[in-house]
Each structure stands twice: as structure tokens, then as C-alpha cells.
Coordinates of C-alpha atoms in Angstrom, one line a residue:
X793 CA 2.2 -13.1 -36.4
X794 CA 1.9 -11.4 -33.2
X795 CA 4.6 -11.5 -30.8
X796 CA 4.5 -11.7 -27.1
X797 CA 6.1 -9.4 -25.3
X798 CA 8.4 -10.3 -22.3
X799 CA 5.6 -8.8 -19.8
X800 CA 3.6 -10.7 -21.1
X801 CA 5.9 -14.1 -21.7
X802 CA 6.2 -13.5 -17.8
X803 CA 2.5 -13.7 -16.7
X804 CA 1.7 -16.6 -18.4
X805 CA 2.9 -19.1 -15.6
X806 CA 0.6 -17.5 -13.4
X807 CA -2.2 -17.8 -15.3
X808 CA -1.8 -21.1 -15.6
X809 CA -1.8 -21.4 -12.0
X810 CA -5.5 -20.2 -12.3
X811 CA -8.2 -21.8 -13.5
X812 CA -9.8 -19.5 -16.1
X813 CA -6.8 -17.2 -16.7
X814 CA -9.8 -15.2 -17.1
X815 CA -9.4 -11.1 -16.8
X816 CA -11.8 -10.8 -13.7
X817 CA -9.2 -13.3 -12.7
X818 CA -6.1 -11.2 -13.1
X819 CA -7.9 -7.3 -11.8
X820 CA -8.6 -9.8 -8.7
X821 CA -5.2 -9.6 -7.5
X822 CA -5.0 -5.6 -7.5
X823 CA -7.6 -4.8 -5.5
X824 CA -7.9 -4.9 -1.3
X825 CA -11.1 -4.7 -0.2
X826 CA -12.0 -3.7 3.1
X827 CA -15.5 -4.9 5.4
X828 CA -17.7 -2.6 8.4
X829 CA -17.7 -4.6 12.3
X830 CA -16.1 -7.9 13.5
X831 CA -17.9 -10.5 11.1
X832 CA -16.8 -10.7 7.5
X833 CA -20.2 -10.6 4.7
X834 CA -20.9 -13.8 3.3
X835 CA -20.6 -12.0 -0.2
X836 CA -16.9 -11.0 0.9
X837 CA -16.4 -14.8 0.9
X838 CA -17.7 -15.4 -2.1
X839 CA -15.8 -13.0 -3.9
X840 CA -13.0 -14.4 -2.4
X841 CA -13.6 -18.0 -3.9
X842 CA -14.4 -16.6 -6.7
X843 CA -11.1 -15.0 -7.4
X844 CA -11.6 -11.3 -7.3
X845 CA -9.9 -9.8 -4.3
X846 CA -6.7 -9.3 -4.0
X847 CA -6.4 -8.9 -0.1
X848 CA -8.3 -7.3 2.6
X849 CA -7.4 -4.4 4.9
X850 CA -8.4 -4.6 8.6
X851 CA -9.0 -1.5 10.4
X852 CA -10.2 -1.0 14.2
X853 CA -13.7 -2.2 13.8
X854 CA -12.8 -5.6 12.4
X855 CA -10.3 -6.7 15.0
X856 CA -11.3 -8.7 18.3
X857 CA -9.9 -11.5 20.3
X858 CA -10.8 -14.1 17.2
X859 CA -9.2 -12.1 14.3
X860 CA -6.5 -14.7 13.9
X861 CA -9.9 -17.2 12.9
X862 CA -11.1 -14.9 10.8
X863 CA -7.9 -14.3 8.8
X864 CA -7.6 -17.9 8.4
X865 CA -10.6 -18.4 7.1
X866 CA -9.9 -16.0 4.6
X867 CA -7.1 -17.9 3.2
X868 CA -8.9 -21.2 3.6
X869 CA -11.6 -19.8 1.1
X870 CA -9.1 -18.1 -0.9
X871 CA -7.2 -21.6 -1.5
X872 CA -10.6 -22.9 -3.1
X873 CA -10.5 -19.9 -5.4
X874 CA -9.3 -20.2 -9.8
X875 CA -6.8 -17.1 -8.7
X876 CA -4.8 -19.5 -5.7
X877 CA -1.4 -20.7 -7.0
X878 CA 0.4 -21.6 -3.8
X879 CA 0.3 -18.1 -2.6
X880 CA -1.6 -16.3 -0.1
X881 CA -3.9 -13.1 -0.3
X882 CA -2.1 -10.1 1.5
X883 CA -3.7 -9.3 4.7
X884 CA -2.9 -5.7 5.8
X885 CA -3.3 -3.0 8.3
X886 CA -1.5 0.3 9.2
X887 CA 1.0 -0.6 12.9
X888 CA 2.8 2.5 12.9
X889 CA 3.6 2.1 16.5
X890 CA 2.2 4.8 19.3
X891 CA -1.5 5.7 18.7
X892 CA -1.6 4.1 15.3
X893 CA -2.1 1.1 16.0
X894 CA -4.9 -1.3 14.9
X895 CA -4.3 -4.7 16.6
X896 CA -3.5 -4.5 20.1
X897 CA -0.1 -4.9 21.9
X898 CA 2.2 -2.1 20.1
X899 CA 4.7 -1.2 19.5
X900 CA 4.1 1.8 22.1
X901 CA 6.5 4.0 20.9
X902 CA 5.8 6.3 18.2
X903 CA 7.7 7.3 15.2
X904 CA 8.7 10.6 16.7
X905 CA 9.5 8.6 20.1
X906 CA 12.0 6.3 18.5
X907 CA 13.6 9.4 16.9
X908 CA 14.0 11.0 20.0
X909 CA 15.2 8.4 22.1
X910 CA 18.5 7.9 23.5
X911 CA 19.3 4.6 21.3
X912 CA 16.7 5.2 17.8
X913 CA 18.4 2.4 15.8
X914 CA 17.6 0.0 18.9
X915 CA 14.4 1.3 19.1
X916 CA 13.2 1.1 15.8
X917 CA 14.7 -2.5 16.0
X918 CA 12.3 -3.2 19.0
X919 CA 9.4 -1.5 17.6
X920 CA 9.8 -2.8 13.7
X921 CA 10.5 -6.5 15.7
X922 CA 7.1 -6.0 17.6
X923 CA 5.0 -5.1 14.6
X924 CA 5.7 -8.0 12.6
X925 CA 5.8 -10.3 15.7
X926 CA 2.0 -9.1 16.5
X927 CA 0.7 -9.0 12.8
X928 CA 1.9 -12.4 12.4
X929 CA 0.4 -14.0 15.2
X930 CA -2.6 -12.6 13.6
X931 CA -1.9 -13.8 9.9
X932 CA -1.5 -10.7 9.0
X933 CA 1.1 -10.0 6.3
X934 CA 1.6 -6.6 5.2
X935 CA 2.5 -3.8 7.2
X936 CA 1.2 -0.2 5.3
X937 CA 4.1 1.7 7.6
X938 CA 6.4 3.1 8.7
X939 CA 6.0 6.5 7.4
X940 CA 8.6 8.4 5.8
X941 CA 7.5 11.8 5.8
X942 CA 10.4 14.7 7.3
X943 CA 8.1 16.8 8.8
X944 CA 9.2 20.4 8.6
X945 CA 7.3 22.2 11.8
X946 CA 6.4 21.0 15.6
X947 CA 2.4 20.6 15.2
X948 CA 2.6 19.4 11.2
X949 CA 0.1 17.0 10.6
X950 CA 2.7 14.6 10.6
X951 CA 4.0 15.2 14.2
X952 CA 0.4 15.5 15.6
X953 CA 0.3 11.7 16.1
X954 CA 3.9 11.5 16.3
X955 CA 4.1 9.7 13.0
X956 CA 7.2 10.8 11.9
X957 CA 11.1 9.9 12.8
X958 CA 12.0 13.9 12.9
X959 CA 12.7 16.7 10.9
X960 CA 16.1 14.7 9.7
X961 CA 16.6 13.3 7.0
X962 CA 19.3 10.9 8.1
X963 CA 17.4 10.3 11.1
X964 CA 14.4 9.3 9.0
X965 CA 16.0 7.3 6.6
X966 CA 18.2 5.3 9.5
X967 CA 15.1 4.7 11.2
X968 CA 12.8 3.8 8.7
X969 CA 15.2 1.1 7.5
X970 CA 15.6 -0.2 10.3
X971 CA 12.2 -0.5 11.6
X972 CA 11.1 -2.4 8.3
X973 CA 13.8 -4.4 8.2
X974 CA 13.4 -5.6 11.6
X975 CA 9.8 -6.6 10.6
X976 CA 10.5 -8.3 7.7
X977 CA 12.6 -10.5 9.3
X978 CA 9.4 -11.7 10.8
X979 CA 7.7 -12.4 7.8
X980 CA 5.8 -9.3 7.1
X981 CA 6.1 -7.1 4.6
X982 CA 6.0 -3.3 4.9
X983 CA 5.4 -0.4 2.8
X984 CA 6.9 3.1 3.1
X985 CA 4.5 5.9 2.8
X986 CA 3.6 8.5 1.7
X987 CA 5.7 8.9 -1.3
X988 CA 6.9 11.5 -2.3
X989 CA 6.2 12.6 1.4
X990 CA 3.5 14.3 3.3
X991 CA 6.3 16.2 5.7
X992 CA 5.7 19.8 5.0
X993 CA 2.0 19.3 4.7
X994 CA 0.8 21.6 7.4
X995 CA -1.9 20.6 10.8
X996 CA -4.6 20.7 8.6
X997 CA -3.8 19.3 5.4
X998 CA -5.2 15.8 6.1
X999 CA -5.9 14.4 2.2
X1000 CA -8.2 12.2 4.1
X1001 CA -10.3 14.8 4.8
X1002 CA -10.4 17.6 1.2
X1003 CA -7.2 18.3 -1.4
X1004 CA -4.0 19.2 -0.3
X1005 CA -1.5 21.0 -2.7
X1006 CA 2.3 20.9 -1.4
X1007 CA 4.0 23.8 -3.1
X1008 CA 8.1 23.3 -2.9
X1009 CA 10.6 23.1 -5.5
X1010 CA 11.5 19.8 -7.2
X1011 CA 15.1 20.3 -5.8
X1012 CA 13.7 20.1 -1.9
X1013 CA 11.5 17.2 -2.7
X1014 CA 13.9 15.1 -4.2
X1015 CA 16.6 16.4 -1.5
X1016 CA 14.7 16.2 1.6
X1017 CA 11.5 14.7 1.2
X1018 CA 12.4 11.7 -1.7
X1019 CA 15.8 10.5 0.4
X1020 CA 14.4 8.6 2.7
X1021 CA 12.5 6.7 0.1
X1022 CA 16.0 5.9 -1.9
X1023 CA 17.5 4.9 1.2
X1024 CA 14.7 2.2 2.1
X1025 CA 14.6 1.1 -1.9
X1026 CA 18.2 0.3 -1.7
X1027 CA 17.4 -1.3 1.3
X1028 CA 14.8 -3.3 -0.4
X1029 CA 11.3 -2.6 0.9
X1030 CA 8.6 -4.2 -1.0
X1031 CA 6.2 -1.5 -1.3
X1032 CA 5.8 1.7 -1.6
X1033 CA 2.3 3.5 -0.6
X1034 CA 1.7 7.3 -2.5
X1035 CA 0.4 10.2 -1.2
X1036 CA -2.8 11.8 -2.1
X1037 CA -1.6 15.5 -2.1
X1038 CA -0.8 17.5 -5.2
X1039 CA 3.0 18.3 -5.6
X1040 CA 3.0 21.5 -8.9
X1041 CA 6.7 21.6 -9.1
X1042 CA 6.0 18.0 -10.9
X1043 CA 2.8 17.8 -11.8
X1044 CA 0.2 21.0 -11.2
X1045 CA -2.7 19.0 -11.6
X1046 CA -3.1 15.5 -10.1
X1047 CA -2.2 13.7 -6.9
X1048 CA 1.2 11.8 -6.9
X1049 CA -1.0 8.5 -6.8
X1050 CA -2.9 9.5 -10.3
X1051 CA 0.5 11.2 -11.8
X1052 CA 2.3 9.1 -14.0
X1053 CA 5.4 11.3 -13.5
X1054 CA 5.2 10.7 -10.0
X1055 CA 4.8 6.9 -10.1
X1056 CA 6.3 6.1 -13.7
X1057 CA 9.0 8.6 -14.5
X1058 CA 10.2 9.5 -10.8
X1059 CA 9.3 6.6 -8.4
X1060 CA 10.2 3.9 -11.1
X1061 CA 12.5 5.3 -13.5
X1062 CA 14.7 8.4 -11.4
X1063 CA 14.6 5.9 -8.3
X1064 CA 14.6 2.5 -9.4
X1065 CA 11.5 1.3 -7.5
X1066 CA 10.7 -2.7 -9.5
X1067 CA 8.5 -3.6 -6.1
X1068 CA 4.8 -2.9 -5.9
X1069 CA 2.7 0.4 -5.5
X1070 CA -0.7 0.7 -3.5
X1071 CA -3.0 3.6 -3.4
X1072 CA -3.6 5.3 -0.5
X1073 CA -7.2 5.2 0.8
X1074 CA -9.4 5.5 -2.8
X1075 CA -12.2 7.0 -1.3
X1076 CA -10.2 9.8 0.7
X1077 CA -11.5 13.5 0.6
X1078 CA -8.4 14.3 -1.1
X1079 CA -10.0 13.1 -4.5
X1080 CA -13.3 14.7 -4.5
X1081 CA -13.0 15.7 -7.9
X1082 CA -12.0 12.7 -9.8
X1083 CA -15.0 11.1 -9.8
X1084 CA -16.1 8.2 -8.2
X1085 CA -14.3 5.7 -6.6
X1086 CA -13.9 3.0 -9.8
X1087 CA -12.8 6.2 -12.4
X1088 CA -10.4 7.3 -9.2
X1089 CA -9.1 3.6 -9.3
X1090 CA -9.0 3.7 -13.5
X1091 CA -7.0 6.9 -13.1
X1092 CA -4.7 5.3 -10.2
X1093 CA -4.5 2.2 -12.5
X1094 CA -3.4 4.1 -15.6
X1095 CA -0.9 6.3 -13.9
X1096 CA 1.1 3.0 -12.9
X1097 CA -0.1 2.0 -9.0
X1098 CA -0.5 -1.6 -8.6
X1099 CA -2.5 -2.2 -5.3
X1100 CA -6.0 0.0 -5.5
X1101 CA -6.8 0.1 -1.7
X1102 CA -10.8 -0.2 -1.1
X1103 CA -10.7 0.7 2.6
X1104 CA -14.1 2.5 2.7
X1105 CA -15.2 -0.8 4.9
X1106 CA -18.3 -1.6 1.9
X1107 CA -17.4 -4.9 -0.1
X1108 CA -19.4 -3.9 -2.7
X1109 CA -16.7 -0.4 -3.2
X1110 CA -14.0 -3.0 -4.2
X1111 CA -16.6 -4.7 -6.4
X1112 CA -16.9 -1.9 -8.8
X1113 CA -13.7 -1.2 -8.3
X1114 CA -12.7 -4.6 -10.3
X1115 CA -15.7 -4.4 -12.9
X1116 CA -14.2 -1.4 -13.7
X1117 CA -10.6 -2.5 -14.1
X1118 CA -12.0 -5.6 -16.3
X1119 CA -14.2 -3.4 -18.4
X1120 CA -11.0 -1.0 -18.7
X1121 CA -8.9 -3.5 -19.8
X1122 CA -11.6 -5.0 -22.5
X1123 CA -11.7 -1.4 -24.2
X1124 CA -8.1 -0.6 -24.1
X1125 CA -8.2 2.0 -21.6
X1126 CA -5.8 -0.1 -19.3
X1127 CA -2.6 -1.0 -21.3
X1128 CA -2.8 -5.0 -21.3
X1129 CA 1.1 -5.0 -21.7
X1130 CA 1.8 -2.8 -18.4
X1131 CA -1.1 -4.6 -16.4
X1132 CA 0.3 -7.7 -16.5
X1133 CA 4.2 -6.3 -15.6
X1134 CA 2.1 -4.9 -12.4
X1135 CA 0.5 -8.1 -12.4
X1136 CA 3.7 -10.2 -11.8
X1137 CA 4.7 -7.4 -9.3
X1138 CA 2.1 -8.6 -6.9
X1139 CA 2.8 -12.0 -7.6
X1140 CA 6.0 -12.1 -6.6
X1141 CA 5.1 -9.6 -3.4
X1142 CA 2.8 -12.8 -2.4
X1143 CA 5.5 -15.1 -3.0
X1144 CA 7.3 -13.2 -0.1
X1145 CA 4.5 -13.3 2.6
X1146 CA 3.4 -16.0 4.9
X1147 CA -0.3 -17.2 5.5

């Protein structure tokens, strides 16, 4: 006889929500795809009734005054799909506040502003109020911010853009927590990036752009750089975003986003993270040599993220992405047992968000 493990005892309501159960099915939900100008492709919606995308990122380019129409029609297609069981697809974007912003409207203060200000809890109550309030009139359901990072020096790449709280750990943590709990309450989710923090990565160590390495001692990571992350766990924020830089004093050779003592041993078992994980951008510069952008999202996959973010703004990047992710799981390079525990992460993330 072959038993059924409690993973996967726990999927099997949701794939009988769907009408094939079928694998393509299930990789579906754990990949956001991302599209180039104001119209979505028709191939985009076909995917999307078809049941293999998992969400969409919006970015700049695909945001005008009728993006609330286009969102909507995204979930209109997405209900006629064999993945739909009551639940929408996440619709994301970055609103960090201050000059990252992708819909218009704010908030205008920056990360660094609200740390500076006179009042910061207020402020990051204003600002994480302001973000959810604008996504949502949008139907947009998923925040990718705030960031957590503790940048070390003035000029860091995280203070360029003012992305961080401070150089405080108590500052950031207070902050953070506040700003994504004041969001929440407006029915979008957040996601605290990027773990285990980008903070002493220096002006130009952009992992967007070619490989950074971040070379401190376990001890000051977990100190400075992981305590703002345990604060917003405890506080409950439903996802957690991973950085693309390489941290040796863990693991010398991959990116905490393809390092399964990163995601696995320290972000799940040392911190107690049970919400869902999502890749940073998979076709970042930071990557260049792990292949293209289906083994990068294998490798991401295998090292325990949940969300493989497409964001290069080509449909057909998340396309391989999935084919990959099926033929992975048909060989028995994906373990069946912890896809479908990541599975059910993402299912009950949905569960959570609004359409």
C-alpha cells in the first residue's frame, strides 16, 4: 500500500477544486508572469484560462488610467480557468512609497522619510494605509514591499532611493510592521524583502544589474540584518521576498533565493516562516551564471521558494518557466511531497486577498 502523506492529504481539496487536478494545473499557481506596454497578449489570456499562471506583476509600462479594467478582466478569464476554486490570481507590483512607486498617487514619503520623520509610527501608518488604499482601487492584491534592509552607510544602494527605514534596527522593524500592517488592513497583502537583507550591499551592488557577494559574519546577519524579518513574522506578514546576493558565512556559493539553507533551514526552520516565498526578479543580472531563466527557476524551486517571479515583461519567459516545473516534477527532480506543501502555501495566501 502506499500511504499519503499529510502534504499531500492537504492538497487534495484543492485539486478537486480544479478540473483536471492535472500537474500543469498545480506549477500554474507558482508562477507570476509579467507582459511589455498597456495591452495585455491575447496568449497571456489564454494561459490564464487555461490554468497556468499564477498571478501577474504590473510594472510602469502596463499601468494607465484603465488598469483597474484590465485587472478585472484578468480575473474574469481566470474564473473560467480548471485552476479557479473561489479564489483570485494575485495581482502585484512593488509601492514602496517615494520614487518607487508604480501606480500613481503614493505614498510620497519614502522609506528613509518615514524613518526620519518627527512621528515614524504615524507615518508609516499613513503611508502603509495609502498603498493598500491605491492598489486596491486598482485590484491589485499584493504589495512586494516594504523593504527591510538596515542599510549600513549614507549612499548604500539601499539609501540611494531612500528605500530603507534607517540604519536601526528597531527603527526598521517598528516601521516595517507597521507599514504592512496598516496595508493589510486594506486588503492587500505585503511581502518583506529582501531577506536575509540587502543593507550593507554597497552603491553599486545592484543584483539586478551582475552578482553581488555580501561578506559578514552569520552573527551580524542574524543580529542586524535577519531582526527585522522576525519582528514582521511574528507580526504575521504573508510573504517574504529573497534577495539575489550571495551571503558565504551561510552558503559560499548560491544566492539566498537558490540556497536551501537560506530558505529551508534559516528562513523556515531558525525563524519560523509557514507563509509563502517569491523570488526576486528571475531574470536579474545577479544570476548570470545559473543558466537560463527555467533551470534558475528549477534551482529556486528546489531550494524551497514558492512564487517564481517572471517579471522580464515576455509571456512566453513564464511559459517555460512552468514547462519546466511540470517536466521537473514528472522526472523527480522537484520533490512531489514538498511541492504540494508550497502548493497549499499559495492557496491559502489567495484565500487572504480580495479580487
Amino acid at each position: 500500500m502506499k500511504w499519503i502523506t499529510l502534504a499531500q492529504l492537504t492538497f487534495l481539496p484543492a485539486l478537486a477544486q480544479c478540473a483536471t487536478g492535472s500537474d500543469e494545473v498545480q506549477v500554474g499557481y507558482h508562477v507570476i508572469f509579467s507582459y511589455p506596454g498597456l495591452k495585455p497578449p491575447s496568449h497571456l489570456l489564454e494561459l490564464i484560462e487555461q490554468g497556468k499562471v499564477g498571478g501577474i506583476i504590473l510594472f510602469g509600462e502596463n499601468i494607465d488610467d484603465n488598469i483597474a479594467d484590465v485587472v478585472q478582466n484578468f480575473q474574469d478569464t481566470y474564473t473560467k480557468s480548471p485552476a479557479y476554486g473561489g479564489h483570485p490570481l494575485l495581482i502585484m507590483t512593488d509601492q514602496e512609497g517615494g520614487q518607487v512607486n508604480r501606480l500613481p498617487g503614493g505614498p510620497e514619503l519614502s522609506a528613509k522619510e518615514i524613518g526620519n520623520s518627527s512621528d515614524p509610527n504615524g507615518a508609516a501608518t499613513q503611508a502603509g494605509k495609502k498603498a493598500g488604499d491605491i492598489l486596491s482601487s486598482a485590484h491589485v492584491n499584493s504589495n512586494l514591499a516594504p523593504v527591510l534592509g538596515v542599510y549600513r552607510q549614507a549612499g548604500h544602494f539601499l539609501d540611494q532611493y531612500g528605500r530603507s527605514f534607517g540604519d536601526n534596527v528597531d527603527l526598521v522593524s517598528k516601521c516595517a510592521t507597521t507599514w504592512f500592517t496598516a496595508q493589510k488592513s486594506t486588503g492587500v497583502v505585503a511581502a518583506a524583502k529582501h531577506y536575509p537583507g540587502l543593507g550593507l550591499a554597497g552603491a553599486e551592488e545592484n543584483t539586478d544589474i551582475r552578482p553581488v557577494t555580501i561578506n559578514a559574519p552569520l552573527s551580524t546577519l542574524r543580529n542586524v540584518d535577519e531582526a527585522p524579518y522576525h519582528e514582521a513574522i511574528s507580526s504575521g506578514i504573508d510573504m517574504v521576498m529573497a534577495s539575489w546576493a550571495v551571503y558565504p558565512s551561510m552558503d559560499p556559493k548560491n544566492p539566498a533565493g537558490l540556497s536551501s539553507a537560506w530558505i529551508q533551514e534559516e528562513l523556515r526552520g531558525r525563524l519560523q516562516f509557514k507563509g509563502v516565498t517569491v523570488t526576486d526578479a528571475i531574470e536579474a543580472g545577479a544570476l548570470e551564471d545559473f543558466g537560463n531563466d527555467e533551470n534558475r527557476g528549477l534551482l529556486a524551486t528546489q531550494a524551497g521558494m514558492d512564487l517564481i517571479l517572471a517579471s522580464g515583461r515576455n509571456v512566453t519567459q513564464g511559459e517555460v518557466i512552468v514547462d519546466k516545473l511540470v517536466a521537473s516534477l514528472d522526472d523527480g527532480s522537484v520533490s512531489r511531497e514538498s511541492f504540494d506543501a508550497a502548493t497549499d502555501r499559495i492557496l491559502d495566501l489567495r484565500k487572504k486577498v480580495q479580487a
